[in-house]
JSON list of C-alpha atoms in Angstrom, two decimals:
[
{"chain": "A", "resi": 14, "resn": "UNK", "atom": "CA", "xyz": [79.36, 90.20, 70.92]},
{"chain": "A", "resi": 15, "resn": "UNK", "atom": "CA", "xyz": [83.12, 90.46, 69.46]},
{"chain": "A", "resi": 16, "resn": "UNK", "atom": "CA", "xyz": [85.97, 88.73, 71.09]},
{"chain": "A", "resi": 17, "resn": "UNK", "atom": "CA", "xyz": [89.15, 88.68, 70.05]},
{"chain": "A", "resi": 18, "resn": "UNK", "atom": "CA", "xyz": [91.37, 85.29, 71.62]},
{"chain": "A", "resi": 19, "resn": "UNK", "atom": "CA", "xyz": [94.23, 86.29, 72.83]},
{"chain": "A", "resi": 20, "resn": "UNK", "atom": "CA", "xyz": [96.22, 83.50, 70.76]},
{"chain": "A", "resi": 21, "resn": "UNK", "atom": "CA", "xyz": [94.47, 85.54, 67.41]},
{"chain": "A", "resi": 22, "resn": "UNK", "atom": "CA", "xyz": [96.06, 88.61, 68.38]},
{"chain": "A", "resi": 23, "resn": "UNK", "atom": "CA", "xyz": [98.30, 90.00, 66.06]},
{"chain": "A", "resi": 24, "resn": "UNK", "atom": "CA", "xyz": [102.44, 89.83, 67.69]},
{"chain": "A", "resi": 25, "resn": "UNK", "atom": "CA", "xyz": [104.88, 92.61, 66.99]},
{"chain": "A", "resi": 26, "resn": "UNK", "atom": "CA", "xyz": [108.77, 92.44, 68.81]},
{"chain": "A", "resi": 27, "resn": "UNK", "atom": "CA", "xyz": [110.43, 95.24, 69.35]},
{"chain": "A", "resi": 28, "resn": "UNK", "atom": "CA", "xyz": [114.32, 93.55, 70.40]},
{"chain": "A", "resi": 29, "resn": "UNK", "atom": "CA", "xyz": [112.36, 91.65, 73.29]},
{"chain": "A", "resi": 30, "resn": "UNK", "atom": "CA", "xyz": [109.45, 93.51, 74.07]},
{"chain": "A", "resi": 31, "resn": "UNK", "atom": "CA", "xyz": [106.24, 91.44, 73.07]},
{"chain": "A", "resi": 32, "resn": "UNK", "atom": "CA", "xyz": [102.99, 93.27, 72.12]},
{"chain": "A", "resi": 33, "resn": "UNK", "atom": "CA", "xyz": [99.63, 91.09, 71.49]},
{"chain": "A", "resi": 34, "resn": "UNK", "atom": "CA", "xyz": [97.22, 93.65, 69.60]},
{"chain": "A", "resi": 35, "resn": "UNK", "atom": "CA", "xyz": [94.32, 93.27, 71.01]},
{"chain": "A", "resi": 36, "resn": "UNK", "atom": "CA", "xyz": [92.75, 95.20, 68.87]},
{"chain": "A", "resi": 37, "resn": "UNK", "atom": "CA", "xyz": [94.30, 97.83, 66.44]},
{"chain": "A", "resi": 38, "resn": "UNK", "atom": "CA", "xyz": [92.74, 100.89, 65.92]},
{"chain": "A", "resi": 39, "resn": "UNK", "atom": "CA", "xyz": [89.35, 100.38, 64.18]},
{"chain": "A", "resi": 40, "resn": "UNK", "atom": "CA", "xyz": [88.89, 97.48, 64.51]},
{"chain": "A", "resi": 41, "resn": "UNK", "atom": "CA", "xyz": [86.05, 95.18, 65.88]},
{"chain": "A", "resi": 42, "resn": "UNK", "atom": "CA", "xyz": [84.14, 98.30, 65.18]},
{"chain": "A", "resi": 43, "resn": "UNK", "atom": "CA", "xyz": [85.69, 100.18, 67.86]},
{"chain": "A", "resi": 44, "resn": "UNK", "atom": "CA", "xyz": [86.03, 103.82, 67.41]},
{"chain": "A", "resi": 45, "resn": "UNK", "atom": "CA", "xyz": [87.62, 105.22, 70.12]},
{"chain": "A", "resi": 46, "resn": "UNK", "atom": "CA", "xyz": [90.00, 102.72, 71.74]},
{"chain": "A", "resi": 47, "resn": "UNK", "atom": "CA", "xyz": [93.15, 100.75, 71.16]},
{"chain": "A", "resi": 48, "resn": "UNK", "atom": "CA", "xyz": [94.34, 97.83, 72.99]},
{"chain": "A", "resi": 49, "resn": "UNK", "atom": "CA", "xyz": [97.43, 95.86, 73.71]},
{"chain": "A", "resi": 50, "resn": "UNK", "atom": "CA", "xyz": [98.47, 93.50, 75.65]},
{"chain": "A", "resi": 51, "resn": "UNK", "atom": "CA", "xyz": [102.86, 94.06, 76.48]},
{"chain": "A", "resi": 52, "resn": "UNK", "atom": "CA", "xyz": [104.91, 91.29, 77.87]},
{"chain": "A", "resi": 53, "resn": "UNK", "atom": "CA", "xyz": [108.14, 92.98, 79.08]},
{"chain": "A", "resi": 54, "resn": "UNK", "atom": "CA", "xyz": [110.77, 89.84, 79.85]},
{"chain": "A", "resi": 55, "resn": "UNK", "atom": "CA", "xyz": [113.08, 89.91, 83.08]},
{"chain": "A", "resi": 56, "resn": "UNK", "atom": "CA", "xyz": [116.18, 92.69, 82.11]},
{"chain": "A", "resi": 57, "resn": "UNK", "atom": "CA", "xyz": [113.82, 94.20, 79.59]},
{"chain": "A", "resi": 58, "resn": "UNK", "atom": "CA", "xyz": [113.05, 98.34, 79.08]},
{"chain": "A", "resi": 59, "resn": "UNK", "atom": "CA", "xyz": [111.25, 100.82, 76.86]},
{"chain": "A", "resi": 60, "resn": "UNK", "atom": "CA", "xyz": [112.60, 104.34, 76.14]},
{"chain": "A", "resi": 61, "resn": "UNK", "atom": "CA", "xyz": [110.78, 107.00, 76.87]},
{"chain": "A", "resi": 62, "resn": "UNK", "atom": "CA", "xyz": [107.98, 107.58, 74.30]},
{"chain": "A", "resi": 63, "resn": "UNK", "atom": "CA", "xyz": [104.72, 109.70, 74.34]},
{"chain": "A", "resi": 64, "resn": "UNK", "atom": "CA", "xyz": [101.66, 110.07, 72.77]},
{"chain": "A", "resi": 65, "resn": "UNK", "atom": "CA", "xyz": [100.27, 113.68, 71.49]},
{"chain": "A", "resi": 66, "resn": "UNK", "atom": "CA", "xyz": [96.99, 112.88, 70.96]},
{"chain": "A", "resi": 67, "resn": "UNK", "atom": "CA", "xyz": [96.18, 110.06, 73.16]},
{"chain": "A", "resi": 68, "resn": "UNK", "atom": "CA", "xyz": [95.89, 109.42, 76.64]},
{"chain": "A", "resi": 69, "resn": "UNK", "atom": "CA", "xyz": [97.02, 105.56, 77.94]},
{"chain": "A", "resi": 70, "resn": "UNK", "atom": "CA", "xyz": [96.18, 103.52, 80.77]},
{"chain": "A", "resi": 71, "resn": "UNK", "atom": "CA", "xyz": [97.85, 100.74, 81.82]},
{"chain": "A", "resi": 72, "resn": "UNK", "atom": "CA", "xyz": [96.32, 97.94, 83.88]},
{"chain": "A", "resi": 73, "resn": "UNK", "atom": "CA", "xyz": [99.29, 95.69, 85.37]},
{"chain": "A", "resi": 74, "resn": "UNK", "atom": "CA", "xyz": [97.99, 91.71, 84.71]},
{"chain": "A", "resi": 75, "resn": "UNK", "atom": "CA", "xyz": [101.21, 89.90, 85.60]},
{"chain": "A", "resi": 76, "resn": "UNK", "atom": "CA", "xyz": [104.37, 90.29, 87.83]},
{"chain": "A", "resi": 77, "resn": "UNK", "atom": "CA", "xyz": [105.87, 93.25, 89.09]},
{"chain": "A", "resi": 78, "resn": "UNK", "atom": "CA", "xyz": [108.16, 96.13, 86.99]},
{"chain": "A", "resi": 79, "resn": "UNK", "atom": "CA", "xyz": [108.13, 99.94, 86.70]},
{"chain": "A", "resi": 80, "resn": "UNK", "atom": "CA", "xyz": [106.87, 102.43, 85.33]},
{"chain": "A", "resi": 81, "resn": "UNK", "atom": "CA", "xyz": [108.05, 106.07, 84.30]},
{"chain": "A", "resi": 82, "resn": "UNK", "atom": "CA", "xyz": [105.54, 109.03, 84.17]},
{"chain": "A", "resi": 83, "resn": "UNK", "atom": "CA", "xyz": [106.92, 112.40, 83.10]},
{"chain": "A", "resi": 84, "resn": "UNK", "atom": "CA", "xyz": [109.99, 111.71, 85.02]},
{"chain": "A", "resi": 85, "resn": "UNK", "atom": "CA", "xyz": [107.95, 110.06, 88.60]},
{"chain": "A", "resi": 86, "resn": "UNK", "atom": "CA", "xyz": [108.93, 106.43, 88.51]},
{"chain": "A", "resi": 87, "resn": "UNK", "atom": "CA", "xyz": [107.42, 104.01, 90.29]},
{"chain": "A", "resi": 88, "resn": "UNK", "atom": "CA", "xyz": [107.34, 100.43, 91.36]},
{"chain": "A", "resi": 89, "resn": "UNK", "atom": "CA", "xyz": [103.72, 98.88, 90.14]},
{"chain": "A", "resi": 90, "resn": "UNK", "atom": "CA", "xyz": [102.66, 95.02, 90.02]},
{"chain": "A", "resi": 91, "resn": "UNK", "atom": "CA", "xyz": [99.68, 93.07, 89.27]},
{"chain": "A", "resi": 92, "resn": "UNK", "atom": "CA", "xyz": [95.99, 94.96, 89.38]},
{"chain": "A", "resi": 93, "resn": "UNK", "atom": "CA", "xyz": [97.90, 98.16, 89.58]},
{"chain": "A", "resi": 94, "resn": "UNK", "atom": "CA", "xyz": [96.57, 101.14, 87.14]},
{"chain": "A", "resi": 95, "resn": "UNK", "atom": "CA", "xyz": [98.66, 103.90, 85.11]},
{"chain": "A", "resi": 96, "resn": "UNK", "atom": "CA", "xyz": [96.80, 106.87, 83.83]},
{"chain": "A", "resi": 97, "resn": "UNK", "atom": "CA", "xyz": [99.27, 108.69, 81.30]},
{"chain": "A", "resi": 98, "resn": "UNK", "atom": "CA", "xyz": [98.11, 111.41, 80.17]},
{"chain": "A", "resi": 99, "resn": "UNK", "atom": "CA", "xyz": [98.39, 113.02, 76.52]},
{"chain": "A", "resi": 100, "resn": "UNK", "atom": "CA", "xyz": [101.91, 114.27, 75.54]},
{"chain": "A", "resi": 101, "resn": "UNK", "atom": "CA", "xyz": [103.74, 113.13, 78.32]},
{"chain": "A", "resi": 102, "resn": "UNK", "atom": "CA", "xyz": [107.22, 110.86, 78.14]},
{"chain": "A", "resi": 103, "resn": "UNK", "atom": "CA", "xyz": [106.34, 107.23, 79.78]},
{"chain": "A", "resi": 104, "resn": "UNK", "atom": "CA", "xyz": [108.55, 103.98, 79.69]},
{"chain": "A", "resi": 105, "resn": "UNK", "atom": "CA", "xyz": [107.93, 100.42, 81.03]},
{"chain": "A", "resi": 106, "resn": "UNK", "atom": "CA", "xyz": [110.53, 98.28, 82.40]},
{"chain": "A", "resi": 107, "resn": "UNK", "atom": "CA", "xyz": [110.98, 94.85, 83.92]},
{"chain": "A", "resi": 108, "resn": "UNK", "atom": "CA", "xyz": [114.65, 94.74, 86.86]},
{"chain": "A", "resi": 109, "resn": "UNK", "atom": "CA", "xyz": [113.05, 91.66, 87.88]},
{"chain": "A", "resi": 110, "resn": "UNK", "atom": "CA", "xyz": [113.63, 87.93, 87.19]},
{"chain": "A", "resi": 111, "resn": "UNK", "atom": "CA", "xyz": [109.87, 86.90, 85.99]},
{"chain": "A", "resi": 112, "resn": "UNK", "atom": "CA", "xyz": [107.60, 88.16, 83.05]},
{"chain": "A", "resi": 113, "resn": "UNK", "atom": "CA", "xyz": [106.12, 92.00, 83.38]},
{"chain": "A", "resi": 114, "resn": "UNK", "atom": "CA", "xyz": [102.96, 92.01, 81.40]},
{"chain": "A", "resi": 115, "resn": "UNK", "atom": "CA", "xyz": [100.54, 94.67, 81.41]},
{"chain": "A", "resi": 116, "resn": "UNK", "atom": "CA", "xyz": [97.32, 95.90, 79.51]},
{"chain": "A", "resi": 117, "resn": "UNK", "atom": "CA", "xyz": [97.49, 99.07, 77.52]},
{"chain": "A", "resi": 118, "resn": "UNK", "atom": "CA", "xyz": [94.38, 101.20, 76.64]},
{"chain": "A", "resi": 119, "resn": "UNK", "atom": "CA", "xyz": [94.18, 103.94, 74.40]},
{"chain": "A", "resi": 120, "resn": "UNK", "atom": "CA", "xyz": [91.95, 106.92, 73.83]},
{"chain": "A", "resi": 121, "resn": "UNK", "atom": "CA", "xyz": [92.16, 108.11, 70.64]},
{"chain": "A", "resi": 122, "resn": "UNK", "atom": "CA", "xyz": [93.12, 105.24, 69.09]},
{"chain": "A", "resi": 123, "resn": "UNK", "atom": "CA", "xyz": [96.72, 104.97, 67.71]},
{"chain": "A", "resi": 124, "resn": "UNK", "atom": "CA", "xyz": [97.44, 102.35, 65.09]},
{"chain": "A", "resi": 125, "resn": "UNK", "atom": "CA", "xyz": [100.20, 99.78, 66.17]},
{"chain": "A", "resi": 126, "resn": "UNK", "atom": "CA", "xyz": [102.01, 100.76, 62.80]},
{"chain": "A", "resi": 127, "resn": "UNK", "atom": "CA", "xyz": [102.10, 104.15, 64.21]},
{"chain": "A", "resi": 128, "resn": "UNK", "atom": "CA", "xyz": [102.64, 103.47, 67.80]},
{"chain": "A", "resi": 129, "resn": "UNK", "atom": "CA", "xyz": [105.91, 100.92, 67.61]},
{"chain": "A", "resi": 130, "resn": "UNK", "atom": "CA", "xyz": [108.75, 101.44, 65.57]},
{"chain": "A", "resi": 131, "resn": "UNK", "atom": "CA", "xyz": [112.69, 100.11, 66.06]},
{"chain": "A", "resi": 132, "resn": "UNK", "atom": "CA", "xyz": [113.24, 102.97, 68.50]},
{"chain": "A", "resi": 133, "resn": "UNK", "atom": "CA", "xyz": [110.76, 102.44, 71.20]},
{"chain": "A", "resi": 134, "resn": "UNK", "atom": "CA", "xyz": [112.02, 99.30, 73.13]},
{"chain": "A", "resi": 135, "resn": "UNK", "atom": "CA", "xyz": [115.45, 98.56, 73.60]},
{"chain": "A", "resi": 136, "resn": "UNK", "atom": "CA", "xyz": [117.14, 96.63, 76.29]},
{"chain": "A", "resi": 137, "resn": "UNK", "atom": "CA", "xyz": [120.23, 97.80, 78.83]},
{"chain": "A", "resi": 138, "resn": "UNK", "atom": "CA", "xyz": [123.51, 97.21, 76.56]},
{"chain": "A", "resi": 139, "resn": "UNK", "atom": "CA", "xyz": [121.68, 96.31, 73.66]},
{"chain": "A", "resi": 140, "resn": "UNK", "atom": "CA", "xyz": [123.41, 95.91, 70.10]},
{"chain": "A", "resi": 141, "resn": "UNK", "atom": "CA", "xyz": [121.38, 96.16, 66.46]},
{"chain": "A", "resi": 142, "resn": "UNK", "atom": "CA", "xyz": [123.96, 93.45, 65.76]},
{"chain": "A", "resi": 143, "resn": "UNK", "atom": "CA", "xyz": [123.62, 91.15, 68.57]},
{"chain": "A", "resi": 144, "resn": "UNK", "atom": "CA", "xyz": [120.91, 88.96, 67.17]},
{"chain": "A", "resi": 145, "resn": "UNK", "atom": "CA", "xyz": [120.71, 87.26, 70.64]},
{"chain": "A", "resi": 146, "resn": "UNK", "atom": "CA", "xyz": [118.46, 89.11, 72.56]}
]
C-alpha cells in the first residue's frame, strides 16, 4: 500500500491560496490521477482557470465557500462534490470568515508545475507589491 501523509505533501502558494500535492502526476505509480488538497483562507479567490484535457472533481473537506462552473455559481460546504468537466472556466472562493479547504481530483493527470502559475489565484484588491497578503 502507498500513503502519502499529508504533512509530506509537497506546498505551493499562490498569493494566499495553499495547495498540499497529494500526489503530482505520476507519482506513487499512479497513472491516471492527480490530487490536491486547496486551503482557500477567509477573503481568498481563484480566477477563472480551466483544464483542456482533464476533467476535476472537487470534494469539499472543510468549511463552506463557492464555487464557479462555466459561469453557474454556487454556494458548497463540507462533503459537497464538484464535477468540472474538461475545458470549462471554474474558480474557488472563500466570502467567509473560516478556512475553505477542499480535495481536488484529476483525470488525466496535470502536473502541479503545469497546473499553478502566478496568474491563477489572486485575492480581491490584491497588489504584486503588497507583500502582506
Amino acid at each position: 500500500m502507498l500513503v502519502r501523509r499529508f504533512e509530506d505533501a509537497s506546498v505551493e502558494e499562490w498569493h494566499r491560496l495553499r495547495a498540499h500535492v497529494l500526489m503530482d502526476a505520476g507519482e506513487l505509480g499512479s497513472r491516471n490521477l492527480s490530487v490536491t488538497w486547496l486551503a482557500v483562507p477567509a477573503g481568498a479567490k481563484q480566477t477563472l482557470r480551466s483544464d483542456e484535457g482533464s476533467e476535476q472533481a472537487y470534494v469539499v473537506v472543510r468549511g463552506r465557500g463557492a464555487m464557479s462552473v462555466a459561469g453557474d455559481t454556487q454556494e458548497v460546504e463540507e462533503g459537497d462534490l464538484i464535477l468540472v468537466p474538461p475545458a470549462t472556466e471554474h474558480s474557488v472562493s472563500n466570502d467567509g470568515d473560516d478556512e475553505f479547504a477542499c480535495v481536488s481530483i484529476q483525470s488525466p493527470p496535470v502536473a502541479a508545475a503545469d497546473l499553478y502559475s502566478d496568474q491563477l489565484a489572486e485575492v480581491a484588491g490584491y497588489d504584486d507589491d503588497d507583500d502582506d497578503l
